[in-house]
N, CA, C and O atoms as a MOPAC input file, in Angstrom:
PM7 MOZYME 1SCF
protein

 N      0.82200 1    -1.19000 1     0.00000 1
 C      0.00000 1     0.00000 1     0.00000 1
 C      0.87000 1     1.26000 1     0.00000 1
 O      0.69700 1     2.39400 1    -0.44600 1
 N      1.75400 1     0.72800 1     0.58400 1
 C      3.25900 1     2.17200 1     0.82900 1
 C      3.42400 1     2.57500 1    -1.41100 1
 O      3.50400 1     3.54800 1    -2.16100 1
 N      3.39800 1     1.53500 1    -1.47000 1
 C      3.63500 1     1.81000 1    -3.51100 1
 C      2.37200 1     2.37000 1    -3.86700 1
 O      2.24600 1     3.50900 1    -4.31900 1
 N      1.54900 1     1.66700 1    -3.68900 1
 C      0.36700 1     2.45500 1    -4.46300 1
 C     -0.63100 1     2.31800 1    -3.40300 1
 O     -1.05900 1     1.26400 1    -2.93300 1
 N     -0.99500 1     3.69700 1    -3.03700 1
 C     -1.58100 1     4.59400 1    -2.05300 1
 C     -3.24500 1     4.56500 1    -2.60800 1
 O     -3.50700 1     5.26400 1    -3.58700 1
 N     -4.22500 1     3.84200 1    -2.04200 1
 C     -5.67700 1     3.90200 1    -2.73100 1
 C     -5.88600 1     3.17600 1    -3.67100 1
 O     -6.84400 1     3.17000 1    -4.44400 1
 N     -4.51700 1     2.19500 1    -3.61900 1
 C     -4.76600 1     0.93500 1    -4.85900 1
 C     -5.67400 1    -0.50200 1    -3.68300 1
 O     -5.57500 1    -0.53600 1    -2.45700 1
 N     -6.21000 1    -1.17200 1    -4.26300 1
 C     -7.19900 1    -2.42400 1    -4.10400 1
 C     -6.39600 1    -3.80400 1    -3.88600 1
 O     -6.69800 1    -4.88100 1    -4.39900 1
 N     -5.56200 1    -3.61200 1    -3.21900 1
 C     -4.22500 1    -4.63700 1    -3.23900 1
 C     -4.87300 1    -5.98700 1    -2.72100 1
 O     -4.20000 1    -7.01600 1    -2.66700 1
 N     -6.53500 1    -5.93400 1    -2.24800 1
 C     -6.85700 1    -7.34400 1    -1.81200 1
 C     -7.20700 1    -7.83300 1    -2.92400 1
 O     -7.03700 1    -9.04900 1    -3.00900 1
 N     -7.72100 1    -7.22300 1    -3.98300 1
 C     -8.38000 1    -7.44600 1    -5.69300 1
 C     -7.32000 1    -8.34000 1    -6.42900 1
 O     -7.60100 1    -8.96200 1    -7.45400 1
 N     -6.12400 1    -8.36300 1    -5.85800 1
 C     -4.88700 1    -8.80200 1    -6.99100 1
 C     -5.54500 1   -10.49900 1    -7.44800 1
 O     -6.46700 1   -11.16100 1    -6.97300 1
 N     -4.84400 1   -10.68700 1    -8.25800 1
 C     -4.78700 1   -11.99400 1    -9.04600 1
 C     -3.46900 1   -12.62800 1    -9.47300 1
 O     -3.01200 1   -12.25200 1   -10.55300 1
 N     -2.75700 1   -13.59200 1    -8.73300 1
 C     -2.01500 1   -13.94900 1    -9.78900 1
 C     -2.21900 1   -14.67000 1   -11.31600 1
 O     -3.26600 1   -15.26700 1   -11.56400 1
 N     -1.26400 1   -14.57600 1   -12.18800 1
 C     -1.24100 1   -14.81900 1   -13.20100 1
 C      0.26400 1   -15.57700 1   -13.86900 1
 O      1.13200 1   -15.77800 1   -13.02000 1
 N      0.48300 1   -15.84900 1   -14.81400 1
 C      1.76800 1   -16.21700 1   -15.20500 1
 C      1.97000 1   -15.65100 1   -16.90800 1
 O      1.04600 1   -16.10600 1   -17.58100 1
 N      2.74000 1   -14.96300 1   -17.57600 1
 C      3.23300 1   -15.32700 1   -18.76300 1
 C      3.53600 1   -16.40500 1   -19.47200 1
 O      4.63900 1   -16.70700 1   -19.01700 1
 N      3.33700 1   -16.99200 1   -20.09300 1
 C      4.14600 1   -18.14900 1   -21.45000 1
 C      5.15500 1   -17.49900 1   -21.73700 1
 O      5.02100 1   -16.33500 1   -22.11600 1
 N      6.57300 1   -18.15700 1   -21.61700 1
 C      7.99700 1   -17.64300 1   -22.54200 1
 C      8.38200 1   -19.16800 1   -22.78400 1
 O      8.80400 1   -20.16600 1   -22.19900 1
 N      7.92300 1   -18.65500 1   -24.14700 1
 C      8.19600 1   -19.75200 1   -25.44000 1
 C     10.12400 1   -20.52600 1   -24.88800 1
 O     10.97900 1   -19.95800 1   -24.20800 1
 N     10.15400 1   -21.27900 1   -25.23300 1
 C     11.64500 1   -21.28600 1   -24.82300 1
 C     12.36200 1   -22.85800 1   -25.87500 1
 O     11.84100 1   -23.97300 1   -25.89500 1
 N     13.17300 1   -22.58700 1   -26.35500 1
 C     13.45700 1   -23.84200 1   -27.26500 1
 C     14.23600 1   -24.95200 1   -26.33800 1
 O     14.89000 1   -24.76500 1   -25.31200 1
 N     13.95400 1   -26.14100 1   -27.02600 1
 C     14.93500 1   -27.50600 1   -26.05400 1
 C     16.27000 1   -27.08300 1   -25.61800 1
 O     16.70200 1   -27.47600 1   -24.53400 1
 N     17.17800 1   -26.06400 1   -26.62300 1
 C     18.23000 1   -25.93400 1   -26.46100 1
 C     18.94300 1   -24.41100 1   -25.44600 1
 O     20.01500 1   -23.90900 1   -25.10700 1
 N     17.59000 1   -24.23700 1   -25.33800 1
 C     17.84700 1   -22.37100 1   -24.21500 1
 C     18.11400 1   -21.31200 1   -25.26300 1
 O     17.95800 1   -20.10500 1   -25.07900 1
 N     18.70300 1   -22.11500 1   -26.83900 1
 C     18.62900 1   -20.59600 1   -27.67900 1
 C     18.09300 1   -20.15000 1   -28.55800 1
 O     17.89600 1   -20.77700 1   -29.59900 1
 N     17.70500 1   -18.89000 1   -28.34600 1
 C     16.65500 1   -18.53000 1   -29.64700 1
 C     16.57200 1   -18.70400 1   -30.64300 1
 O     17.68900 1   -18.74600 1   -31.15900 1
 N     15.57500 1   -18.89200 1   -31.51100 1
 C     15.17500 1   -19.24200 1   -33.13800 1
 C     15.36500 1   -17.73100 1   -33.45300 1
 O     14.79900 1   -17.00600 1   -32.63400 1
 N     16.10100 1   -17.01500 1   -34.55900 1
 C     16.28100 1   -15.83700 1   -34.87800 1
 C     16.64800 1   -15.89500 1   -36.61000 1
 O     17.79500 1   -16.06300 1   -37.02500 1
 N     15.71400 1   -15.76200 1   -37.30300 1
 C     15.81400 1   -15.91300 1   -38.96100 1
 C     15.11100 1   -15.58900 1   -39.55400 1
 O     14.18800 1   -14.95400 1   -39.04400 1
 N     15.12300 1   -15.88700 1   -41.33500 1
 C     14.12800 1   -16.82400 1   -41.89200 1
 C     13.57200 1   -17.40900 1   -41.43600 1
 O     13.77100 1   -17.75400 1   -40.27100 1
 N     12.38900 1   -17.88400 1   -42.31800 1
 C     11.72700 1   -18.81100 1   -42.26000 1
 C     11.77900 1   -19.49500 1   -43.68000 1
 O     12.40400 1   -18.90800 1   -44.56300 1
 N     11.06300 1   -20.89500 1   -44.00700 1
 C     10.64700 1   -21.18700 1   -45.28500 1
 C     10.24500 1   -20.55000 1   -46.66100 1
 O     10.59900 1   -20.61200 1   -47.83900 1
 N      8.89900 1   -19.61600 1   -45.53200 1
 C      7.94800 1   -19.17800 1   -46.38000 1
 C      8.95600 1   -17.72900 1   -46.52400 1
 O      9.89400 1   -17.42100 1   -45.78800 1
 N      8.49700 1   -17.07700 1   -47.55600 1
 C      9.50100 1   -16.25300 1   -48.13900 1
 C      8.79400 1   -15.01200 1   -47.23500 1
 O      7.58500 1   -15.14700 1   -47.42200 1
 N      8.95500 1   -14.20000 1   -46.59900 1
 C      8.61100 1   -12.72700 1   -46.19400 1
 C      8.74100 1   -12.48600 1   -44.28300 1
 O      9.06100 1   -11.49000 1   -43.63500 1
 N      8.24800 1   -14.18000 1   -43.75500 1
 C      8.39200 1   -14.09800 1   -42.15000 1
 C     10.08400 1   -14.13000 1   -41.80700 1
 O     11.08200 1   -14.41800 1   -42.46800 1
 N      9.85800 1   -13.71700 1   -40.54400 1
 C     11.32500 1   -13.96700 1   -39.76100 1
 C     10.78400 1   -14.84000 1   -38.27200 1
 O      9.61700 1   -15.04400 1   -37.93800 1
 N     11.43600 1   -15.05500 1   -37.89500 1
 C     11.47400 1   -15.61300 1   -36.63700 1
 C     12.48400 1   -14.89900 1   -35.54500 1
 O     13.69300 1   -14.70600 1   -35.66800 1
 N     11.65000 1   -14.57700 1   -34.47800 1
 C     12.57400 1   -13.70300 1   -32.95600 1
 C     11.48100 1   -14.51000 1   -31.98200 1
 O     10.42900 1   -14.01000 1   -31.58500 1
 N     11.89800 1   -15.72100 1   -31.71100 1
 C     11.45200 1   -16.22400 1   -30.59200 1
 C     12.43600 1   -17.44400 1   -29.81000 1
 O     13.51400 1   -17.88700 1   -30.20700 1
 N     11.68400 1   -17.80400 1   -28.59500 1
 C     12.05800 1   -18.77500 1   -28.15300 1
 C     13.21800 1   -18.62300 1   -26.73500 1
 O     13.66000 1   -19.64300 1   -26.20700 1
 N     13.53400 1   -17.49200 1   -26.33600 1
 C     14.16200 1   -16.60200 1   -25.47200 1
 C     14.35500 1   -17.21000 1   -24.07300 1
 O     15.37400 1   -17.28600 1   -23.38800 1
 N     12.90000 1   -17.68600 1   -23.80000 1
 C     12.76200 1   -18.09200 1   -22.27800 1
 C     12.62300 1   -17.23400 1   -21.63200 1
 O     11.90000 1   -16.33400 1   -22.06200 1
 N     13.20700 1   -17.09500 1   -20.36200 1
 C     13.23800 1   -16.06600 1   -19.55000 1
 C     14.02000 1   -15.06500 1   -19.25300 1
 O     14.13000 1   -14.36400 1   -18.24700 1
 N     15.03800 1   -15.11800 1   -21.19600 1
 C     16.14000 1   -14.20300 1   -21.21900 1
 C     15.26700 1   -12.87200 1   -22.32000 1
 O     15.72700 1   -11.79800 1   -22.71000 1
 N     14.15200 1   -13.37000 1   -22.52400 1
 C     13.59000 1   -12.64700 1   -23.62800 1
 C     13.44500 1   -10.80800 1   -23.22400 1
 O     13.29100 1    -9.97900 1   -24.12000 1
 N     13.49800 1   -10.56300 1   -22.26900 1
 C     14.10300 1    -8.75000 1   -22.00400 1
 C     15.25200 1    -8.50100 1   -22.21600 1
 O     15.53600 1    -7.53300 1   -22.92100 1
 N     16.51100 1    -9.54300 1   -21.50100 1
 C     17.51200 1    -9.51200 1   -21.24700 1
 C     18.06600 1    -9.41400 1   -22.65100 1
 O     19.04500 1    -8.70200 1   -22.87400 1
 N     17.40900 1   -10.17500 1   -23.69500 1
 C     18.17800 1   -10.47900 1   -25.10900 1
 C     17.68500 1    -9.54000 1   -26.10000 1
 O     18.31200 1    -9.22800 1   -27.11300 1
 N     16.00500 1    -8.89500 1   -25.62500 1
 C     15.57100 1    -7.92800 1   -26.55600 1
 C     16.28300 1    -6.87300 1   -27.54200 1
 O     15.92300 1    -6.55700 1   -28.67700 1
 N     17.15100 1    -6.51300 1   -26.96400 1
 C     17.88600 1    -5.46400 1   -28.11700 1
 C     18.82300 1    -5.87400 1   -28.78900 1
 O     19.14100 1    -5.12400 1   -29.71200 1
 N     19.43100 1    -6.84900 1   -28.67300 1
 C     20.33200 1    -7.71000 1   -29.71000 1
 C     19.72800 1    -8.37200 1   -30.44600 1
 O     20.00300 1    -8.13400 1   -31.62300 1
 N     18.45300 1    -9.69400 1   -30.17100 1
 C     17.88300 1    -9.53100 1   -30.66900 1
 C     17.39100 1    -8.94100 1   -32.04400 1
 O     17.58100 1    -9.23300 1   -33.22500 1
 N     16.59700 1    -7.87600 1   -31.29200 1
 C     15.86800 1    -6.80400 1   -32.49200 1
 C     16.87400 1    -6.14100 1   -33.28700 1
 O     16.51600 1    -5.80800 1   -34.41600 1
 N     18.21500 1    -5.84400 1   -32.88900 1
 C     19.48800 1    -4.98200 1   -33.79400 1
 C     19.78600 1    -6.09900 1   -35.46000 1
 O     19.94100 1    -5.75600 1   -36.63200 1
 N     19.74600 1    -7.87500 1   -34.59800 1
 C     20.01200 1    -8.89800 1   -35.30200 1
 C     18.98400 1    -9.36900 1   -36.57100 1
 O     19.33200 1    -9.71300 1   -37.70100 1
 N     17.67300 1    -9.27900 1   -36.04900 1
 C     16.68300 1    -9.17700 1   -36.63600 1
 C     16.50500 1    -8.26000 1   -37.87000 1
 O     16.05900 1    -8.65200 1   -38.94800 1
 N     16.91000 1    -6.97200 1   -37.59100 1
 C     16.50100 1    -5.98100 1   -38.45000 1
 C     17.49500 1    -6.11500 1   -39.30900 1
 O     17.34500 1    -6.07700 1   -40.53000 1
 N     18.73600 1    -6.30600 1   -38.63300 1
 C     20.21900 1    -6.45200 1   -39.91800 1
 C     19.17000 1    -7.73800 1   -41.22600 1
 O     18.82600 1    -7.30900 1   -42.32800 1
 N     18.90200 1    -8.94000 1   -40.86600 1
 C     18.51400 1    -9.91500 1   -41.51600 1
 C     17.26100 1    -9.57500 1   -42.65400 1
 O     17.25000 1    -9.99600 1   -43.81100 1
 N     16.37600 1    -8.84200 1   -42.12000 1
 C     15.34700 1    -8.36200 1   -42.63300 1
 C     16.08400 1    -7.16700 1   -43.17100 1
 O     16.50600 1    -7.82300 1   -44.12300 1
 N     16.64300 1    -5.88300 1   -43.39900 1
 C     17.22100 1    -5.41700 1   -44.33000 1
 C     18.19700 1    -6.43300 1   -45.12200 1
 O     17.95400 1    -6.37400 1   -46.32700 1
 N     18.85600 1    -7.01800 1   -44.92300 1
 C     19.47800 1    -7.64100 1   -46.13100 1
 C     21.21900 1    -7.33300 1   -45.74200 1
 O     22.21500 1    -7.34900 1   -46.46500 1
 N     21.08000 1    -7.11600 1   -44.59400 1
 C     22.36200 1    -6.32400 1   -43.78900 1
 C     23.03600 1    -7.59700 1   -43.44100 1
 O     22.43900 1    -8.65500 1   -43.24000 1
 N     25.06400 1    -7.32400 1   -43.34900 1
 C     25.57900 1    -8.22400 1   -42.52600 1
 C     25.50600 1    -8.16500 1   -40.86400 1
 O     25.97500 1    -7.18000 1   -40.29400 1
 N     25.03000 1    -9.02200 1   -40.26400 1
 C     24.88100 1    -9.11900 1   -38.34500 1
 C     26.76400 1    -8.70900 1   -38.06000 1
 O     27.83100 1    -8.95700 1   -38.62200 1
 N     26.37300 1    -8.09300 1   -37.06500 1
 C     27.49800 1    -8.22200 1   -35.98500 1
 C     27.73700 1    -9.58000 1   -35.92800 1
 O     28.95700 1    -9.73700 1   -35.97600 1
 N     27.22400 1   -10.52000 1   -35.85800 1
 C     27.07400 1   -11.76400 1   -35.50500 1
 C     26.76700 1   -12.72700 1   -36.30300 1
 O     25.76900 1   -12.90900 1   -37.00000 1
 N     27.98100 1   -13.50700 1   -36.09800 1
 C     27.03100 1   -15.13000 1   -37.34300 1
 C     25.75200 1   -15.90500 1   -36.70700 1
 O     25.75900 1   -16.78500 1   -35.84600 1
 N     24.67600 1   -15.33000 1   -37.37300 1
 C     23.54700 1   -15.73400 1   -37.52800 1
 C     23.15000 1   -17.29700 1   -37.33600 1
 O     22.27900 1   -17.72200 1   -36.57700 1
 N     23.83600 1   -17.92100 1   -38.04300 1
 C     23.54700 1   -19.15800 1   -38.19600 1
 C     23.39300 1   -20.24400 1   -37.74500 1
 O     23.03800 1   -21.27800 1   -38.31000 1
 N     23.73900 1   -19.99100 1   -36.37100 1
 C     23.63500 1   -21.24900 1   -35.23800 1
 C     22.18100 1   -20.61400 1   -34.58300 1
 O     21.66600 1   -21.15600 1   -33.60400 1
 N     21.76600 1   -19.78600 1   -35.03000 1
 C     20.45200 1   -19.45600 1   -34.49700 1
 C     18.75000 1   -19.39900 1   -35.47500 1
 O     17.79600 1   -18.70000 1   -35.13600 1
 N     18.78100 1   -20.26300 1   -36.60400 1
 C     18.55500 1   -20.46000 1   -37.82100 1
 C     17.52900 1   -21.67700 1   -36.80600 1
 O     17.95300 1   -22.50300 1   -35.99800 1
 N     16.12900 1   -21.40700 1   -37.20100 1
 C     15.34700 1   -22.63300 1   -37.53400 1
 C     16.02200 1   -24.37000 1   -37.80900 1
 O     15.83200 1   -25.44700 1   -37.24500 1
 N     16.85600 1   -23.92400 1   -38.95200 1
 C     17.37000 1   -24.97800 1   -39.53900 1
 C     18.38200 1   -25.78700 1   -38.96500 1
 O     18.96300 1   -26.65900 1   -39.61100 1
 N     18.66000 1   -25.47900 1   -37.53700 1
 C     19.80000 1   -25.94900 1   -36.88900 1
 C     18.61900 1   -27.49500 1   -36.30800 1
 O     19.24100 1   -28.55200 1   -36.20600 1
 N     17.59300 1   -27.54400 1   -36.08600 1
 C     16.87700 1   -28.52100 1   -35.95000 1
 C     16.23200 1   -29.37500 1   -37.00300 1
 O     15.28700 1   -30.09500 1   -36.67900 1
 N     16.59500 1   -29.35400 1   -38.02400 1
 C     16.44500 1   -30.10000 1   -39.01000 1
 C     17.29000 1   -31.40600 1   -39.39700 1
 O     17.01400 1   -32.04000 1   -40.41500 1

């Protein structure tokens, strides 16, 4: 009540998020098959922590840009 002053703190609910998370702890970050999607998932519970690399990695791929980073161990296709 000291945080929020006239808030209903007996009303609360817990709840939980879903964070997608792959067998291997690392994200799917690519292509896809189909020609136009990308893939930025699979994070776990690093998915804030990883958000801006991530999205920097993402956008390089989707412009057509070279990554800071070799991409490729993070490819859909590493499970194939």
């Amino acid at each position: 009540m000291d945080l929020f002053p006239g808030g209903e703190a007996n009303k609360g609910e817990f709840w939980s998020g879903l964070r997608p998370m792959t067998p291997d702890g690392t994200p799917v970050i690519g292509p896809t098959k189909i020609s136009g999607p990308f893939l930025n998932t699979g994070h776990g519970t690093l998915g804030w922590t990883m958000s801006a690399g991530s999205a920097n990695l993402i956008k390089d791929l989707v412009d057509g840009q070279k990554p800071e980073i070799d991409a490729v161990d993070l490819s859909i296709a590493r499970y194939s």
